[in-house]
mmCIF file of C-alpha atoms in Angstrom:
data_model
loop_
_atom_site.group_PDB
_atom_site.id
_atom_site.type_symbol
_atom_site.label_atom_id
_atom_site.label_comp_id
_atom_site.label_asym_id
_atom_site.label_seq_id
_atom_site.Cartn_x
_atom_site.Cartn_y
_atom_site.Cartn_z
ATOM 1 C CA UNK U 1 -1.256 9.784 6.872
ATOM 2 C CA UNK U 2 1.391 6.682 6.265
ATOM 3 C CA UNK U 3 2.080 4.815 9.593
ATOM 4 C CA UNK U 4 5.749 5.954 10.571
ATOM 5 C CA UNK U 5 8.259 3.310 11.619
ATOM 6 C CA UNK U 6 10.566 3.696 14.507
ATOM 7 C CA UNK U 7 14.190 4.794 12.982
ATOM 8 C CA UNK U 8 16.958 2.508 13.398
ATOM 9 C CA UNK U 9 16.264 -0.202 16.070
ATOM 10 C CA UNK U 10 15.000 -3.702 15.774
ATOM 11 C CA UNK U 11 11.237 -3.926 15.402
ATOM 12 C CA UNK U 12 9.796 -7.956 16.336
ATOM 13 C CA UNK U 13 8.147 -9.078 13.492
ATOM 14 C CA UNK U 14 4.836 -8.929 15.057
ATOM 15 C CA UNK U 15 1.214 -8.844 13.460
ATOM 16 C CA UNK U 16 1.563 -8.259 9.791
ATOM 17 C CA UNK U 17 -1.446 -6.237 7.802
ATOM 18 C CA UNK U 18 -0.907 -6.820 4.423
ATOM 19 C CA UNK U 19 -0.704 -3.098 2.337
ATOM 20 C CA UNK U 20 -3.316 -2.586 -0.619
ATOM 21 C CA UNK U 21 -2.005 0.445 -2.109
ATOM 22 C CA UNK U 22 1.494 2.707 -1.374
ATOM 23 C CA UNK U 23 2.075 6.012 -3.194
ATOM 24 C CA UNK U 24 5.103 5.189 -5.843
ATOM 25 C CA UNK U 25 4.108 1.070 -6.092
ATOM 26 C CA UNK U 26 2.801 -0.041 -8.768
ATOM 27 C CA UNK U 27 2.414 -4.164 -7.297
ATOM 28 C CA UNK U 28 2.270 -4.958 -3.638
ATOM 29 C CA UNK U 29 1.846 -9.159 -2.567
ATOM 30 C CA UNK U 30 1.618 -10.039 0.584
ATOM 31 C CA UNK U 31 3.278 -7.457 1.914
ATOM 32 C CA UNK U 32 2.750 -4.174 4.734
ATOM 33 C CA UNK U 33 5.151 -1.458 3.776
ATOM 34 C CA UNK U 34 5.422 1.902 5.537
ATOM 35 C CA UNK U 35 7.206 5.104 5.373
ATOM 36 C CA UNK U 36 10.199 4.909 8.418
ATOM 37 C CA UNK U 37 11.122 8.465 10.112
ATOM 38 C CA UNK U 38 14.359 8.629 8.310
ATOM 39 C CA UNK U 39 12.826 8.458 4.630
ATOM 40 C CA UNK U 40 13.129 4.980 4.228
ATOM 41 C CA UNK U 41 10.384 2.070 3.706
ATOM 42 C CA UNK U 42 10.193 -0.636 6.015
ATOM 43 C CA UNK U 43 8.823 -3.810 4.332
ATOM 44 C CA UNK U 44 7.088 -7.079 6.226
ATOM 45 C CA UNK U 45 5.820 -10.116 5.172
ATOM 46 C CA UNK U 46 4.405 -13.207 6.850
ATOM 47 C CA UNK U 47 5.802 -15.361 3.702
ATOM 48 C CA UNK U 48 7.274 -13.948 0.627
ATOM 49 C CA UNK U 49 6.246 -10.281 0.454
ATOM 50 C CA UNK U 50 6.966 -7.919 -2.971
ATOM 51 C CA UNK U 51 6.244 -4.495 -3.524
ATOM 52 C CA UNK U 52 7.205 -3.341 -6.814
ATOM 53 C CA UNK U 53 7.407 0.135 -8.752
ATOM 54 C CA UNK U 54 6.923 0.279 -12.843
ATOM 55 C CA UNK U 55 9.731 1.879 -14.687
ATOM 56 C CA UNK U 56 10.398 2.896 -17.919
ATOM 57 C CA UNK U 57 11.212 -0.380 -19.534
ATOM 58 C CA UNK U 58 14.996 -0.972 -19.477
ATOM 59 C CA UNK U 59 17.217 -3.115 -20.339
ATOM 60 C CA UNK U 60 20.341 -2.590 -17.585
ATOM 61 C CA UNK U 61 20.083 -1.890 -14.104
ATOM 62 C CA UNK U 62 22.818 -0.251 -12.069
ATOM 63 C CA UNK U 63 21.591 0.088 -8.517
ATOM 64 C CA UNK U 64 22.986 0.872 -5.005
ATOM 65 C CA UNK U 65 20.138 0.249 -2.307
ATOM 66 C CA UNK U 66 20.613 0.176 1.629
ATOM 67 C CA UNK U 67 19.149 -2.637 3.485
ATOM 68 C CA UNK U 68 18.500 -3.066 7.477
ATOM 69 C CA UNK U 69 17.166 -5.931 8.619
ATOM 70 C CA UNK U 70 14.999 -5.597 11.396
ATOM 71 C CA UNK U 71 14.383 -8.948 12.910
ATOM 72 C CA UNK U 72 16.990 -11.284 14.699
ATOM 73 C CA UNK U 73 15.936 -14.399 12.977
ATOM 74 C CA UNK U 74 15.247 -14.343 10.355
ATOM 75 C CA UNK U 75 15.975 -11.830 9.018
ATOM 76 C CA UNK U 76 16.826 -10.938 5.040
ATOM 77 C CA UNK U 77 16.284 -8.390 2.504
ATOM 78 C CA UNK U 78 16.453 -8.093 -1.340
ATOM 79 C CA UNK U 79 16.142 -5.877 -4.304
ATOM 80 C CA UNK U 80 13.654 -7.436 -6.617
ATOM 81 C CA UNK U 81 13.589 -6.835 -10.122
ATOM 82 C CA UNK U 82 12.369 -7.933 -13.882
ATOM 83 C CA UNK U 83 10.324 -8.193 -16.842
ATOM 84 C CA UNK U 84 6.711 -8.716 -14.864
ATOM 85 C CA UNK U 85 5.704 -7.978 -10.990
ATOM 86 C CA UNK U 86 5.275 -11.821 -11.290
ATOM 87 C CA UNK U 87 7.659 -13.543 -8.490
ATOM 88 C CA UNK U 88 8.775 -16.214 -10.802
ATOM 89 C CA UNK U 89 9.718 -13.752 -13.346
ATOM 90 C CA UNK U 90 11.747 -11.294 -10.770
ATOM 91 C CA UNK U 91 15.329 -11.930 -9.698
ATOM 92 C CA UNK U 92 16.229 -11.005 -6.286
ATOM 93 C CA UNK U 93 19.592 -9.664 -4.681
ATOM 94 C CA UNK U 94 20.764 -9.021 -0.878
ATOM 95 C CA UNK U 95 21.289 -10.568 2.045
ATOM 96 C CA UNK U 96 20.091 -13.911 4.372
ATOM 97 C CA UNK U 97 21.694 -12.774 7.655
ATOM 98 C CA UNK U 98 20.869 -15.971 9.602
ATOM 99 C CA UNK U 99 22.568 -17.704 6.515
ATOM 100 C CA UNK U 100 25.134 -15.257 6.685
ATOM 101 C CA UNK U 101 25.414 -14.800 2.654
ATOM 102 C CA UNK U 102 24.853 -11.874 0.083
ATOM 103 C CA UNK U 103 23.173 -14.287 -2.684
ATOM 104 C CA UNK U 104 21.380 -13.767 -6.131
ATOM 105 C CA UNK U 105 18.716 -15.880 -7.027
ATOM 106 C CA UNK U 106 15.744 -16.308 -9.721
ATOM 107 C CA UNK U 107 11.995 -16.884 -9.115
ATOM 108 C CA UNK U 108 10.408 -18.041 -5.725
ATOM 109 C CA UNK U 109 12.341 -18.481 -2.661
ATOM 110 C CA UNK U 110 13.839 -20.971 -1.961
ATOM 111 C CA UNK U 111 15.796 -21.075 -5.890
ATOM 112 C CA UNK U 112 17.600 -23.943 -7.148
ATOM 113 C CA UNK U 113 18.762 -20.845 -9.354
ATOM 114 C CA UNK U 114 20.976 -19.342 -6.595
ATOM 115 C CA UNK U 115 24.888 -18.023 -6.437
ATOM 116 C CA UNK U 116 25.736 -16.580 -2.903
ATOM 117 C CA UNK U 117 29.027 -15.551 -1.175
ATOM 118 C CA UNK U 118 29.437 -15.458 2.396
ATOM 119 C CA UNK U 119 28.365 -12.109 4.117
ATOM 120 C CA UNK U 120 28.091 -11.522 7.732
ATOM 121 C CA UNK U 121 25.810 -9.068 8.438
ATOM 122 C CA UNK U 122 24.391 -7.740 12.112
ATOM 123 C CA UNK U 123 20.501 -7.225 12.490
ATOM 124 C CA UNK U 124 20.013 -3.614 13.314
ATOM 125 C CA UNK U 125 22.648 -1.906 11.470
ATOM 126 C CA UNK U 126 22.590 -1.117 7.411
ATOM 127 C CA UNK U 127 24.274 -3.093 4.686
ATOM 128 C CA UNK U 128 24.957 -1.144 1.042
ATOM 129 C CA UNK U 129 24.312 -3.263 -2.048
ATOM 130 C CA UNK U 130 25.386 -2.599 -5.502
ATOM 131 C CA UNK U 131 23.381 -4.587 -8.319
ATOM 132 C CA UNK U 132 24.091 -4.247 -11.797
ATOM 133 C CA UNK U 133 22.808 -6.294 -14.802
ATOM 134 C CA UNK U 134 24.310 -6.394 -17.935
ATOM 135 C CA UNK U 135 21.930 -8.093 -20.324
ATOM 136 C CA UNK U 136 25.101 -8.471 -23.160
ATOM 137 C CA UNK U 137 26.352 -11.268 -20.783
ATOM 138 C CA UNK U 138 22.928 -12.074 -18.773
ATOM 139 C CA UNK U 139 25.002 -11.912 -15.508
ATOM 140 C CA UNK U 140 23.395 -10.051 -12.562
ATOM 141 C CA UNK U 141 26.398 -9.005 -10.349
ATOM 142 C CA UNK U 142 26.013 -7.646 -6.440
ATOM 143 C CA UNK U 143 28.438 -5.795 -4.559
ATOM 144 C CA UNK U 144 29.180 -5.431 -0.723
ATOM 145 C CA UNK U 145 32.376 -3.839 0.557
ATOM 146 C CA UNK U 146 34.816 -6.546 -0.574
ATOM 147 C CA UNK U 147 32.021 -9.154 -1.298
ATOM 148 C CA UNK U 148 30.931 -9.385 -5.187
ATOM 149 C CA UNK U 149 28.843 -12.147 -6.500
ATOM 150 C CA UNK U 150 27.897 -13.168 -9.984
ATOM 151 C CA UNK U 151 24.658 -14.846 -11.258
ATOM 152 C CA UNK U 152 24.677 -15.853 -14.610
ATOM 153 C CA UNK U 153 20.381 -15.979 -16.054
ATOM 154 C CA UNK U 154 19.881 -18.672 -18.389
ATOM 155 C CA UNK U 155 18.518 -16.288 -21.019
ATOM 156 C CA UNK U 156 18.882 -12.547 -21.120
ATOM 157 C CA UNK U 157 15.680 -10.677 -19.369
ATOM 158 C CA UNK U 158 13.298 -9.388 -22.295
ATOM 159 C CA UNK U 159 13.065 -6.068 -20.406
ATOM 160 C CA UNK U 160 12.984 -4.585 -16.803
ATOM 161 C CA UNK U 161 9.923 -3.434 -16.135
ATOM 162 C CA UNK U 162 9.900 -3.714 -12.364
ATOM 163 C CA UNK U 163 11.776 -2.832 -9.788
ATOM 164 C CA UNK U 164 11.298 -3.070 -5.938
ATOM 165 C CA UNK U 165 12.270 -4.810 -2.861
ATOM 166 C CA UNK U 166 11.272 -8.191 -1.182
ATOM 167 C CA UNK U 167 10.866 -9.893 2.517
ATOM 168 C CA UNK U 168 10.665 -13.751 3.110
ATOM 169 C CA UNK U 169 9.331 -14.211 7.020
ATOM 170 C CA UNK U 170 10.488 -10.874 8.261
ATOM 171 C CA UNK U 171 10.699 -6.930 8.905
ATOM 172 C CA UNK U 172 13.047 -4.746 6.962
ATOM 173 C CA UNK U 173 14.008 -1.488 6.009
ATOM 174 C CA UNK U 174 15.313 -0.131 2.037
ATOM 175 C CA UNK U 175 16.569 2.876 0.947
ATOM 176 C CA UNK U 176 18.523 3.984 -2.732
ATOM 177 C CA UNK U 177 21.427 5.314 -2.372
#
């Protein structure tokens, strides 16, 4: 059986096993990922931690995902998506809640390649996220409540062949909407 998470509460960081394999993921780096007891997946990484599923190669993306972030500080979470499960290759989308922003950046964190609005956002309880990529314009666009930011790529994605979630020093939770 998957370990189960506790629901809704803030979970310390902790000691952080690194996942092998997870039903439905297709790449997993540095990163333990579990099944929660409200259907989401709780994600935590040391460092940077990815876990990725393969799609059906696209070329938009029109997502809405839910992310809680579990920690105090820090504490982040971000849709990660793109042509590879290579990090440099993905672009990433959500929140840095010590850094109060919803942001959109390229590659490894920390991006020179970044655009980021400011976001306040309280460990514990959910933020919704809308990303959308339009690869006529090459602009990835996410949307909170009121909050909307635009990233333009320098160069339209070949293909989206991954999509997933990532951590950077930190315990959260993801669910689609």
């Amino acid at each position: 059986a998957e370990p189960v998470a506790s629901g809704r509460k803030i979970i310390p960081l902790g000691n952080v096993t690194n996942t092998k394999q997870f039903p439905g993921f297709a790449s997993l780096e540095n990163v333990e990922i579990r099944s929660t007891t409200d259907g989401t997946f709780e994600l935590a990484a040391k460092g940077s931690g990815t876990a990725l599923r393969k799609i059906e190669p696209t070329r938009s993306l029109d997502l809405t995902i839910q992310i809680t972030p579990r920690n105090g500080h820090p504490a982040n979470g971000f849709l990660a998506f793109g042509p590879t499960a290579k990090d440099a290759d993905l672009i990433k989308c959500g929140v840095f809640v010590s850094g109060k922003t919803l942001s959109v950046f390229e590659g490894p964190y920390p991006s020179r390649a970044k655009t980021e609005e400011r976001l306040v956002v309280t460990p514990g309880k959910p933020v919704t996220i809308r990303i959308q990529y339009s690869p006529a314009t090459a602009t990835v666009t996410a949307t909170s409540g009121k909050i909307v930011v635009r990233h333009q790529l320098g160069k339209p994605l070949p293909a989206i062949n991954y999509v997933g979630y990532q951590v950077i020093r930190t315990r959260s939770s993801f669910s689609d909407q």
